[in-house]
Amino acid sequence: MLRLDGERKSAQQAKDAAAAQMNQISKSIGMLMAKGEREKAEEAKAQTGALKAQIAEFDAKMSEAEEAQTKLLLTIPNVPYDIVPEGAAAEDNLVVKSNVPHHGGDTVGTWVGEVNNDEAKLPHWELAKKYNLIDFDLGVKISGAGFPVYIGQGARLQRALINFFLAEANKAGYTEIMPPTVVNAASGYGTGQLPDKEGQMYHCEVDDLYLIPTAEVPVTNIYRDVIIDEKELPIKNCAYTECFRREAGSYGKDVRGLNRLHEFSKIEIVRIDTPEHSDASHKEMLEHVEGLLQKLELPYRILRLSGGDMSFTAALCYDFEVYSEAQHRWLEVSSTSNFDTYQANRLKCRYRRAEDKKVVLCHTLNGSALALPRIVAALLENNQCEEGIRIPKALQPFFGDDMIR
RNA sequence: GGAAAGAUGGCAGAGUGGUCUAUUGCGUCGGUCUUGAAAACCGAAGUACGGAAACGUACCGGGGGUUCGAAUCCCUCUCUUUCCGCCA
């Protein structure tokens, strides 16, 4: 990287010097012509040939080094913050907090249920059938595996959750955005899905457009090639969109039911902030997400991801997981990350610092608040009782009932 | 699908081969005036890369070409707008 950078710089210096000379000669020709001194002008013209060749040569060197540099840069992941746990995989993630005792981290005392001890509980795919909420086979018929059809109370539960999450985000000061769900390649590169995750996105080849895997892509790309006034920061946006993921290569028992889908609904919160304030912003986002899980009365834990388990683009990432009582395992429902300047650098998303009017890279952050399917899975499984499925109090006004029957 | 026009600095909008590192207006910032504000007047102000700095180079949608010299001429691509057709 450093070698390429050096090559680029020295090529530019050589090119700039030659170009400066060339510009001067051209200018003098113009002046001579104006004065009518044709012969002197012709003399000057004769000098330009060699210079021109030089410029072309140095220019080629420069763009060659620049291209190689850009290419290399695109393959380098973000640099994790110091507090990120070392490690290569999910086992190295650190549980920082949970409302379920004995699951690591600080226990917060809101969860009063008992987990992992009731063999009679049905998994959500059986509950979905029992109460006619979701038809997975119908989805296969219409689209394929991983495209469930929500029906009746199932569909209403989806709508209730979307509205609940948006209402909470609005309350927390996020501006609601309804972006396109299909984006161009430039947007994919801007937020870092391209080239890293090319194979995970649905691609419409005829138009060279991508189906978004998350609202992060269109909502963050609003700020591509933009210089923001510092007084506008932090920018707080939220968006509900459908999300599309090919999930190539991930098949097996973990994908049963709602656990892993090709299309799902998600409410995303996105922030653009200054480097000084991004950490505080991140904490606010974590509190917001945690608050949602508390209002939904779900058992949850919060993990600080290890370097190896973080996405390519994140500098610091926390996952939120809810406990699924019939599957006896934790399900990831949110990733809330600070990307530092990593995305901003690709997006060319900068702000003008009030203090000295300098143009500086922003920090970008985003988090799911929240993704629906696994929330639905946990709600169904954890709240099943003889009469049906209990709807948490906070959700009842949105669902219009206290129970799925 | 057919036809036409267009792409210039935060925005609007001039500029058809040589002080264009781009006229002008609006907006922005600083100042004068004012008790304060408005108005008026004066002034400042793009981005990127290189350089300690002075300064240099590049950038008028992208790419290529002609020329000593291109916002301006030629080729090509992309996108946008308008009209017609079709449609929600």
Short mmCIF file of C-alpha atoms (C1' of nucleotides) in Angstrom, two decimals:
data_model
loop_
_atom_site.label_atom_id
_atom_site.label_comp_id
_atom_site.label_asym_id
_atom_site.label_seq_id
_atom_site.Cartn_x
_atom_site.Cartn_y
_atom_site.Cartn_z
CA MET A 1 0.00 0.00 0.00
CA LEU A 2 2.75 2.39 1.02
CA ARG A 3 4.83 1.46 -2.00
CA LEU A 4 1.91 2.20 -4.32
CA ASP A 5 1.29 5.46 -2.51
CA GLY A 6 4.91 6.50 -3.02
CA GLU A 7 4.77 5.57 -6.70
CA ARG A 8 1.60 7.56 -7.12
CA LYS A 9 3.04 10.63 -5.47
CA SER A 10 6.31 10.72 -7.37
CA ALA A 11 4.46 10.15 -10.66
CA GLN A 12 2.13 13.03 -9.84
CA GLN A 13 5.00 15.34 -8.96
CA ALA A 14 6.73 14.59 -12.27
CA LYS A 15 3.48 14.97 -14.18
CA ASP A 16 2.52 18.22 -12.46
CA ALA A 17 5.91 19.76 -13.21
CA ALA A 18 5.74 18.80 -16.89
CA ALA A 19 2.14 19.96 -17.17
CA ALA A 20 3.02 23.30 -15.58
CA GLN A 21 5.72 23.83 -18.20
CA MET A 22 3.35 22.84 -20.95
CA ASN A 23 0.66 25.21 -19.75
CA GLN A 24 3.14 28.03 -19.70
CA ILE A 25 4.27 27.39 -23.25
CA SER A 26 0.69 27.16 -24.48
CA LYS A 27 -0.11 30.43 -22.81
CA SER A 28 2.88 32.14 -24.40
CA ILE A 29 1.83 30.84 -27.81
CA GLY A 30 -1.53 32.41 -27.31
CA MET A 31 0.06 35.72 -26.47
CA LEU A 32 2.47 35.58 -29.42
CA MET A 33 -0.37 34.79 -31.80
CA ALA A 34 -2.31 37.73 -30.45
CA LYS A 35 0.63 40.00 -31.11
CA GLY A 36 1.00 38.53 -34.58
CA GLU A 37 4.46 37.06 -33.96
CA ARG A 38 3.80 33.88 -35.91
CA GLU A 39 7.40 32.73 -36.25
CA LYS A 40 8.08 32.80 -32.52
CA ALA A 41 4.87 30.95 -31.96
CA GLU A 42 5.96 28.20 -34.33
CA GLU A 43 9.25 27.97 -32.47
CA ALA A 44 7.44 27.45 -29.20
CA LYS A 45 5.22 24.80 -30.73
CA ALA A 46 8.28 22.79 -31.64
CA GLN A 47 9.20 22.40 -27.97
CA THR A 48 5.93 20.79 -26.99
CA GLY A 49 6.28 17.36 -28.53
CA ALA A 50 8.67 15.88 -26.00
CA LEU A 51 6.83 17.42 -23.07
CA LYS A 52 3.57 16.01 -24.26
CA ALA A 53 5.02 12.51 -24.36
CA GLN A 54 6.40 12.96 -20.87
CA ILE A 55 3.07 14.06 -19.47
CA ALA A 56 1.34 11.08 -21.02
CA GLU A 57 3.94 8.74 -19.60
CA PHE A 58 3.79 10.09 -16.05
CA ASP A 59 0.04 10.30 -16.21
CA ALA A 60 -0.21 6.65 -17.16
CA LYS A 61 2.09 5.73 -14.28
CA MET A 62 0.01 7.77 -11.90
CA SER A 63 -3.34 6.29 -12.83
CA GLU A 64 -1.84 2.82 -12.84
CA ALA A 65 -0.64 3.22 -9.26
CA GLU A 66 -3.89 4.89 -8.28
CA GLU A 67 -5.98 2.08 -9.70
CA ALA A 68 -3.91 -0.56 -7.99
CA GLN A 69 -4.22 1.39 -4.77
CA THR A 70 -8.01 1.70 -5.01
CA LYS A 71 -8.33 -1.96 -5.80
CA LEU A 72 -6.22 -2.90 -2.82
CA LEU A 73 -8.10 -0.51 -0.56
CA LEU A 74 -11.42 -2.13 -1.43
CA THR A 75 -10.13 -5.45 -0.10
CA ILE A 76 -9.02 -4.06 3.26
CA PRO A 77 -11.64 -4.34 6.02
CA ASN A 78 -12.21 -1.71 8.66
CA VAL A 79 -9.84 -1.47 11.61
CA PRO A 80 -11.57 -2.65 14.81
CA TYR A 81 -11.66 -0.35 17.83
CA ASP A 82 -9.50 -1.24 20.82
CA ILE A 83 -12.38 -2.63 22.88
CA VAL A 84 -13.29 -5.18 20.20
CA PRO A 85 -12.55 -8.66 21.55
CA GLU A 86 -9.83 -10.53 19.72
CA GLY A 87 -10.92 -13.68 18.00
CA ALA A 88 -11.82 -15.28 14.74
CA ALA A 89 -15.41 -16.36 15.23
CA ALA A 90 -18.71 -16.18 17.08
CA GLU A 91 -17.30 -18.09 20.08
CA ASP A 92 -15.07 -15.13 20.80
CA ASN A 93 -17.92 -12.65 21.09
CA LEU A 94 -18.32 -11.07 24.48
CA VAL A 95 -21.70 -11.07 26.22
CA VAL A 96 -21.86 -7.62 27.76
CA LYS A 97 -25.39 -7.60 29.09
CA SER A 98 -28.46 -9.78 29.43
CA ASN A 99 -31.82 -9.70 31.13
CA VAL A 100 -31.63 -13.45 31.58
CA PRO A 101 -29.53 -14.55 34.59
CA HIS A 102 -26.49 -16.74 34.04
CA HIS A 103 -26.04 -15.92 30.40
CA GLY A 104 -22.95 -13.84 30.91
CA GLY A 105 -22.32 -10.14 31.18
CA ASP A 106 -24.20 -7.79 33.47
CA THR A 107 -27.65 -9.04 34.27
CA VAL A 108 -30.36 -6.45 34.08
CA GLY A 109 -33.40 -7.43 36.07
CA THR A 110 -36.31 -7.04 33.73
CA TRP A 111 -36.82 -10.58 32.59
CA VAL A 112 -38.88 -12.65 35.01
CA GLY A 113 -39.76 -15.68 32.94
CA GLU A 114 -37.97 -18.96 32.92
CA VAL A 115 -36.11 -20.04 29.85
CA ASN A 116 -35.00 -23.27 28.32
CA ASN A 117 -37.06 -25.52 30.56
CA ASP A 118 -40.34 -26.26 28.87
CA GLU A 119 -40.22 -29.17 26.45
CA ALA A 120 -43.90 -28.81 25.63
CA LYS A 121 -43.44 -25.49 23.83
CA LEU A 122 -43.99 -25.62 20.08
CA PRO A 123 -41.55 -24.07 17.60
CA HIS A 124 -42.87 -21.09 15.73
CA TRP A 125 -43.36 -22.90 12.44
CA GLU A 126 -45.82 -25.23 14.13
CA LEU A 127 -47.55 -22.34 15.88
CA ALA A 128 -47.72 -20.51 12.57
CA LYS A 129 -49.61 -23.48 11.15
CA LYS A 130 -51.79 -24.00 14.21
CA TYR A 131 -53.09 -20.44 14.17
CA ASN A 132 -52.86 -20.02 10.39
CA LEU A 133 -50.41 -17.11 10.58
CA ILE A 134 -47.78 -17.96 8.01
CA ASP A 135 -47.81 -20.29 5.00
CA PHE A 136 -44.32 -21.38 4.04
CA ASP A 137 -45.43 -23.81 1.34
CA LEU A 138 -47.45 -21.15 -0.39
CA GLY A 139 -44.33 -19.01 -0.50
CA VAL A 140 -42.46 -21.83 -2.18
CA LYS A 141 -45.18 -22.04 -4.79
CA ILE A 142 -45.18 -18.34 -5.55
CA SER A 143 -41.49 -17.52 -5.16
CA GLY A 144 -39.35 -20.18 -3.54
CA ALA A 145 -38.03 -21.25 -0.17
CA GLY A 146 -37.41 -18.38 2.18
CA PHE A 147 -40.33 -16.27 0.97
CA PRO A 148 -43.11 -16.88 3.49
CA VAL A 149 -46.67 -15.70 3.02
CA TYR A 150 -48.14 -14.01 6.09
CA ILE A 151 -51.86 -14.41 6.46
CA GLY A 152 -54.60 -12.90 8.58
CA GLN A 153 -53.39 -12.33 12.14
CA GLY A 154 -49.89 -13.19 10.96
CA ALA A 155 -49.94 -10.37 8.44
CA ARG A 156 -51.47 -8.07 11.01
CA LEU A 157 -48.71 -8.91 13.47
CA GLN A 158 -46.15 -7.90 10.82
CA ARG A 159 -47.88 -4.59 10.26
CA ALA A 160 -48.19 -4.01 13.99
CA LEU A 161 -44.47 -4.57 14.53
CA ILE A 162 -43.49 -2.32 11.62
CA ASN A 163 -45.70 0.47 12.94
CA PHE A 164 -44.53 -0.05 16.51
CA PHE A 165 -40.86 0.12 15.55
CA LEU A 166 -41.37 3.18 13.36
CA ALA A 167 -43.38 4.91 16.07
CA GLU A 168 -40.63 4.24 18.62
CA ALA A 169 -37.97 5.52 16.21
CA ASN A 170 -39.98 8.65 15.51
CA LYS A 171 -40.36 9.18 19.24
CA ALA A 172 -36.60 8.92 19.59
CA GLY A 173 -36.11 11.66 17.01
CA TYR A 174 -35.42 9.69 13.85
CA THR A 175 -36.75 11.06 10.58
CA GLU A 176 -38.72 8.50 8.66
CA ILE A 177 -37.47 7.75 5.14
CA MET A 178 -39.08 5.59 2.52
CA PRO A 179 -36.27 4.86 0.05
CA PRO A 180 -36.10 2.78 -3.12
CA THR A 181 -35.46 -0.89 -2.48
CA VAL A 182 -33.44 -1.27 -5.68
CA VAL A 183 -30.08 0.49 -5.96
CA ASN A 184 -27.27 1.01 -8.45
CA ALA A 185 -23.74 -0.35 -8.11
CA ALA A 186 -22.32 2.98 -6.92
CA SER A 187 -24.58 2.80 -3.86
CA GLY A 188 -23.46 -0.78 -3.23
CA TYR A 189 -19.83 0.31 -3.22
CA GLY A 190 -20.63 3.33 -1.08
CA THR A 191 -21.78 1.33 1.91
CA GLY A 192 -19.35 -1.51 1.28
CA GLN A 193 -21.67 -4.33 0.21
CA LEU A 194 -19.76 -4.30 -3.06
CA PRO A 195 -17.43 -5.85 -3.88
CA ASP A 196 -17.31 -7.83 -0.64
CA LYS A 197 -20.80 -9.32 -0.67
CA GLU A 198 -21.60 -9.34 -4.37
CA GLY A 199 -22.90 -12.91 -4.21
CA GLN A 200 -25.29 -12.15 -1.36
CA MET A 201 -27.34 -9.60 -3.26
CA TYR A 202 -30.02 -10.16 -5.86
CA HIS A 203 -28.88 -8.52 -9.06
CA CYS A 204 -31.15 -7.42 -11.93
CA GLU A 205 -28.70 -7.86 -14.75
CA VAL A 206 -30.68 -6.16 -17.49
CA ASP A 207 -30.65 -2.87 -15.59
CA ASP A 208 -27.57 -3.53 -13.46
CA LEU A 209 -29.47 -2.82 -10.26
CA TYR A 210 -29.33 -4.58 -6.90
CA LEU A 211 -32.13 -5.44 -4.49
CA ILE A 212 -31.16 -3.97 -1.14
CA PRO A 213 -30.08 -6.36 1.62
CA THR A 214 -30.85 -3.60 4.16
CA ALA A 215 -32.23 -0.06 4.21
CA GLU A 216 -28.74 0.99 5.29
CA VAL A 217 -27.75 1.04 1.61
CA PRO A 218 -30.22 3.58 0.19
CA VAL A 219 -30.53 5.61 3.39
CA THR A 220 -26.79 6.03 3.91
CA ASN A 221 -26.21 6.71 0.21
CA ILE A 222 -28.41 9.80 0.50
CA TYR A 223 -25.22 11.34 1.85
CA ARG A 224 -22.88 10.12 -0.88
CA ASP A 225 -20.84 12.99 -2.38
CA VAL A 226 -22.24 15.45 0.11
CA ILE A 227 -20.64 18.03 2.39
CA ILE A 228 -22.86 18.52 5.43
CA ASP A 229 -22.94 21.56 7.70
CA GLU A 230 -21.78 20.58 11.18
CA LYS A 231 -24.93 22.05 12.70
CA GLU A 232 -26.98 19.45 10.80
CA LEU A 233 -25.25 16.64 12.70
CA PRO A 234 -26.07 14.17 14.04
CA ILE A 235 -28.44 13.17 11.25
CA LYS A 236 -30.88 10.55 12.49
CA ASN A 237 -32.92 8.63 9.93
CA CYS A 238 -35.03 5.53 10.13
CA ALA A 239 -36.62 3.45 7.43
CA TYR A 240 -38.78 0.41 7.06
CA THR A 241 -38.02 -1.64 3.97
CA GLU A 242 -38.17 -5.16 2.76
CA CYS A 243 -34.69 -6.66 2.69
CA PHE A 244 -33.48 -9.20 0.17
CA ARG A 245 -30.65 -11.63 0.73
CA ARG A 246 -29.60 -14.58 -1.38
CA GLU A 247 -28.05 -16.32 1.64
CA ALA A 248 -26.04 -18.44 -0.73
CA GLY A 249 -24.50 -21.44 0.94
CA SER A 250 -26.40 -21.27 4.22
CA TYR A 251 -28.68 -24.25 4.36
CA GLY A 252 -29.44 -26.63 7.21
CA LYS A 253 -31.52 -26.82 10.34
CA ASP A 254 -30.81 -23.24 11.35
CA VAL A 255 -32.81 -21.94 8.43
CA ARG A 256 -36.07 -23.56 9.45
CA GLY A 257 -39.18 -21.41 9.59
CA LEU A 258 -38.46 -17.72 10.01
CA ASN A 259 -34.87 -18.17 11.11
CA ARG A 260 -33.33 -17.25 7.77
CA LEU A 261 -35.27 -15.76 4.88
CA HIS A 262 -34.58 -14.36 1.43
CA GLU A 263 -37.02 -11.53 2.00
CA PHE A 264 -37.85 -9.97 5.33
CA SER A 265 -39.05 -6.74 6.86
CA LYS A 266 -36.70 -4.58 8.85
CA ILE A 267 -36.68 -1.15 10.41
CA GLU A 268 -33.23 0.37 10.26
CA ILE A 269 -31.87 3.36 12.12
CA VAL A 270 -29.04 5.28 10.47
CA ARG A 271 -26.91 8.07 11.85
CA ILE A 272 -24.35 10.41 10.34
CA ASP A 273 -22.24 12.07 12.99
CA THR A 274 -18.98 13.76 13.87
CA PRO A 275 -16.02 11.63 14.98
CA GLU A 276 -16.20 13.24 18.44
CA HIS A 277 -19.84 12.33 19.00
CA SER A 278 -20.20 9.02 17.18
CA ASP A 279 -19.46 6.93 20.25
CA ALA A 280 -22.20 8.67 22.22
CA SER A 281 -24.50 8.21 19.23
CA HIS A 282 -23.71 4.52 19.17
CA LYS A 283 -24.62 4.20 22.85
CA GLU A 284 -27.93 5.96 22.27
CA MET A 285 -28.70 3.54 19.47
CA LEU A 286 -27.90 0.57 21.71
CA GLU A 287 -30.24 1.93 24.37
CA HIS A 288 -32.96 2.44 21.79
CA VAL A 289 -32.72 -1.14 20.56
CA GLU A 290 -32.56 -2.51 24.09
CA GLY A 291 -35.64 -0.48 24.97
CA LEU A 292 -37.56 -2.11 22.11
CA LEU A 293 -36.73 -5.58 23.38
CA GLN A 294 -37.77 -4.60 26.89
CA LYS A 295 -41.08 -3.22 25.65
CA LEU A 296 -41.66 -6.44 23.77
CA GLU A 297 -40.90 -8.30 27.03
CA LEU A 298 -38.41 -10.61 25.39
CA PRO A 299 -35.40 -12.32 26.97
CA TYR A 300 -32.34 -10.83 25.31
CA ARG A 301 -28.61 -10.49 25.52
CA ILE A 302 -26.17 -8.06 24.01
CA LEU A 303 -22.87 -9.17 22.52
CA ARG A 304 -19.84 -7.20 21.57
CA LEU A 305 -18.65 -8.95 18.45
CA SER A 306 -15.11 -10.18 18.10
CA GLY A 307 -12.96 -8.93 15.26
CA GLY A 308 -13.49 -12.11 13.29
CA ASP A 309 -17.27 -12.07 13.59
CA MET A 310 -17.73 -8.40 12.68
CA SER A 311 -18.69 -7.39 9.21
CA PHE A 312 -16.07 -6.19 6.77
CA THR A 313 -17.09 -2.58 7.23
CA ALA A 314 -17.61 -2.19 11.00
CA ALA A 315 -15.20 -0.77 13.56
CA LEU A 316 -17.38 -1.74 16.52
CA CYS A 317 -20.49 -3.87 16.48
CA TYR A 318 -23.01 -5.10 19.03
CA ASP A 319 -25.45 -7.88 18.27
CA PHE A 320 -28.76 -8.23 20.05
CA GLU A 321 -30.14 -11.73 20.46
CA VAL A 322 -33.47 -12.91 21.76
CA TYR A 323 -33.99 -16.30 23.36
CA SER A 324 -36.25 -18.65 21.50
CA GLU A 325 -37.84 -20.92 24.07
CA ALA A 326 -38.94 -23.70 21.78
CA GLN A 327 -35.73 -23.86 19.75
CA HIS A 328 -33.62 -23.41 22.88
CA ARG A 329 -31.27 -20.99 21.26
CA TRP A 330 -30.45 -17.35 20.82
CA LEU A 331 -31.55 -15.61 17.64
CA GLU A 332 -29.84 -12.51 16.31
CA VAL A 333 -32.35 -9.69 15.81
CA SER A 334 -30.11 -6.62 15.52
CA SER A 335 -26.60 -5.58 14.63
CA THR A 336 -25.76 -2.07 15.68
CA SER A 337 -22.48 -0.80 14.33
CA ASN A 338 -20.20 2.18 14.16
CA PHE A 339 -18.38 2.28 10.83
CA ASP A 340 -16.11 5.13 11.84
CA THR A 341 -14.95 6.81 8.60
CA TYR A 342 -14.91 3.57 6.62
CA GLN A 343 -18.18 4.07 4.74
CA ALA A 344 -17.84 7.85 4.75
CA ASN A 345 -14.54 7.51 2.95
CA ARG A 346 -16.10 5.49 0.14
CA LEU A 347 -19.24 7.61 0.10
CA LYS A 348 -17.27 10.86 0.21
CA CYS A 349 -19.62 11.87 3.00
CA ARG A 350 -18.03 14.83 4.75
CA TYR A 351 -19.01 17.73 6.93
CA ARG A 352 -17.72 21.26 7.29
CA ARG A 353 -16.34 21.68 10.79
CA ALA A 354 -17.80 24.77 12.44
CA GLU A 355 -14.60 25.50 14.33
CA ASP A 356 -12.23 25.94 11.39
CA LYS A 357 -14.45 25.43 8.30
CA LYS A 358 -12.36 22.40 7.33
CA VAL A 359 -13.95 19.56 5.38
CA VAL A 360 -13.75 16.36 7.43
CA LEU A 361 -15.02 12.80 6.97
CA CYS A 362 -18.18 11.93 8.90
CA HIS A 363 -18.77 8.82 10.93
CA THR A 364 -21.67 6.60 9.86
CA LEU A 365 -23.62 4.27 12.12
CA ASN A 366 -26.59 2.02 11.74
CA GLY A 367 -28.56 -0.65 13.47
CA SER A 368 -31.60 -2.84 13.06
CA ALA A 369 -34.46 -1.58 15.19
CA LEU A 370 -35.56 -4.19 14.53
CA ALA A 371 -35.65 -7.08 12.04
CA LEU A 372 -39.04 -8.78 12.15
CA PRO A 373 -38.81 -12.50 11.47
CA ARG A 374 -36.86 -13.66 14.51
CA ILE A 375 -38.76 -11.27 16.74
CA VAL A 376 -41.93 -12.91 15.48
CA ALA A 377 -40.41 -16.34 16.09
CA ALA A 378 -39.56 -15.47 19.69
CA LEU A 379 -42.89 -13.75 20.34
CA LEU A 380 -44.82 -16.75 19.12
CA GLU A 381 -42.74 -19.33 20.93
CA ASN A 382 -42.26 -17.52 24.20
CA ASN A 383 -45.81 -16.22 24.59
CA GLN A 384 -47.75 -19.36 23.72
CA CYS A 385 -50.27 -20.47 26.26
CA GLU A 386 -53.45 -22.53 26.29
CA GLU A 387 -55.69 -19.72 25.06
CA GLY A 388 -53.38 -18.69 22.23
CA ILE A 389 -50.42 -16.37 21.96
CA ARG A 390 -50.14 -13.36 24.22
CA ILE A 391 -49.34 -10.02 22.60
CA PRO A 392 -47.07 -7.80 24.71
CA LYS A 393 -48.78 -4.77 26.14
CA ALA A 394 -46.76 -2.23 24.14
CA LEU A 395 -47.75 -3.93 20.91
CA GLN A 396 -51.44 -4.31 21.67
CA PRO A 397 -52.54 -0.87 20.44
CA PHE A 398 -50.81 -1.60 17.14
CA PHE A 399 -52.13 -5.15 16.86
CA GLY A 400 -55.59 -4.25 18.02
CA ASP A 401 -55.92 -7.21 20.39
CA ASP A 402 -54.18 -8.75 23.37
CA MET A 403 -54.04 -12.25 22.01
CA ILE A 404 -53.70 -14.32 18.87
CA ARG A 405 -56.40 -16.93 19.07
"C1'" G B 1 -41.52 1.37 -27.61
"C1'" G B 2 -41.05 6.29 -30.82
"C1'" A B 3 -39.22 11.52 -31.02
"C1'" A B 4 -36.69 15.81 -29.21
"C1'" A B 5 -33.82 18.62 -25.84
"C1'" G B 6 -30.31 18.77 -22.19
"C1'" A B 7 -26.11 17.60 -18.32
"C1'" U B 8 -21.57 24.01 -16.00
"C1'" G B 9 -19.58 25.71 -8.89
"C1'" G B 10 -25.10 25.11 -2.69
"C1'" C B 11 -29.17 26.63 -6.33
"C1'" A B 12 -30.60 29.35 -10.85
"C1'" G B 13 -28.22 30.39 -15.27
"C1'" A B 14 -24.32 32.74 -19.12
"C1'" G B 15 -20.36 31.18 -21.81
"C1'" U B 16 -19.11 27.87 -29.32
"C1'" G B 17 -10.89 27.40 -29.60
"C1'" G B 18 -6.18 31.33 -26.19
"C1'" U B 19 -5.53 36.16 -19.19
"C1'" C B 20 -12.12 30.88 -18.31
"C1'" U B 21 -7.76 29.14 -11.89
"C1'" A B 22 -15.85 30.17 -15.74
"C1'" U B 23 -20.11 36.34 -16.55
"C1'" U B 24 -24.22 37.27 -13.52
"C1'" G B 25 -28.21 36.58 -9.90
"C1'" C B 26 -29.88 34.15 -5.43
"C1'" G B 27 -28.24 31.86 -1.16
"C1'" U B 28 -23.91 31.53 2.51
"C1'" C B 29 -20.00 33.87 5.57
"C1'" G B 30 -17.25 38.45 7.36
"C1'" G B 31 -17.53 43.78 7.76
"C1'" U B 32 -19.76 48.98 7.57
"C1'" C B 33 -24.30 51.35 9.02
"C1'" U B 34 -28.16 50.43 13.23
"C1'" U B 35 -30.27 50.33 20.21
"C1'" G B 36 -31.15 45.55 17.54
"C1'" A B 37 -32.77 43.71 12.91
"C1'" A B 38 -34.03 44.49 7.78
"C1'" A B 39 -32.40 47.18 3.60
"C1'" A B 40 -28.14 49.25 1.39
"C1'" C B 41 -22.95 49.21 0.62
"C1'" C B 42 -17.88 46.83 0.89
"C1'" G B 43 -15.39 42.24 1.00
"C1'" A B 44 -14.74 36.74 1.21
"C1'" A B 45 -15.79 32.02 -0.37
"C1'" G B 46 -15.37 25.36 -4.62
"C1'" U B 47 -13.40 20.15 -4.41
"C1'" A B 48 -9.43 16.63 -4.84
"C1'" C B 49 -4.27 15.38 -5.15
"C1'" G B 50 0.95 16.93 -4.46
"C1'" G B 51 3.87 20.46 -1.41
"C1'" A B 52 6.55 22.43 5.25
"C1'" A B 53 5.05 26.68 2.57
"C1'" A B 54 4.95 29.69 -1.66
"C1'" C B 55 2.54 27.42 -5.06
"C1'" G B 56 1.49 23.60 -8.75
"C1'" U B 57 -1.82 20.06 -11.12
"C1'" A B 58 -6.65 18.16 -12.15
"C1'" C B 59 -11.97 18.89 -12.23
"C1'" C B 60 -17.78 22.37 -16.62
"C1'" G B 61 -22.04 14.18 -16.54
"C1'" G B 62 -18.16 9.50 -17.71
"C1'" G B 63 -14.52 7.79 -21.34
"C1'" G B 64 -11.76 8.67 -25.83
"C1'" G B 65 -10.06 11.96 -29.91
"C1'" U B 66 -8.47 16.66 -32.74
"C1'" U B 67 -5.08 20.92 -31.26
"C1'" C B 68 0.76 24.06 -28.96
"C1'" G B 69 -4.01 25.15 -26.30
"C1'" A B 70 -10.92 22.47 -25.30
"C1'" A B 71 -16.51 24.12 -20.86
"C1'" U B 72 -16.31 25.39 -26.17
"C1'" C B 73 -14.95 21.06 -32.03
"C1'" C B 74 -15.47 15.39 -33.12
"C1'" C B 75 -16.67 10.18 -31.44
"C1'" U B 76 -18.83 7.19 -27.71
"C1'" C B 77 -21.30 5.86 -23.20
"C1'" U B 78 -24.41 7.04 -19.08
"C1'" C B 79 -28.10 9.76 -16.96
"C1'" U B 80 -32.05 13.52 -16.80
"C1'" U B 81 -36.16 16.25 -18.75
"C1'" U B 82 -40.19 17.04 -22.28
"C1'" C B 83 -43.76 15.19 -25.97
"C1'" C B 84 -46.30 10.74 -28.14
"C1'" G B 85 -47.70 5.57 -27.14
"C1'" C B 86 -48.67 1.94 -23.22
"C1'" C B 87 -49.87 1.61 -18.04
"C1'" A B 88 -50.66 2.29 -12.36
#
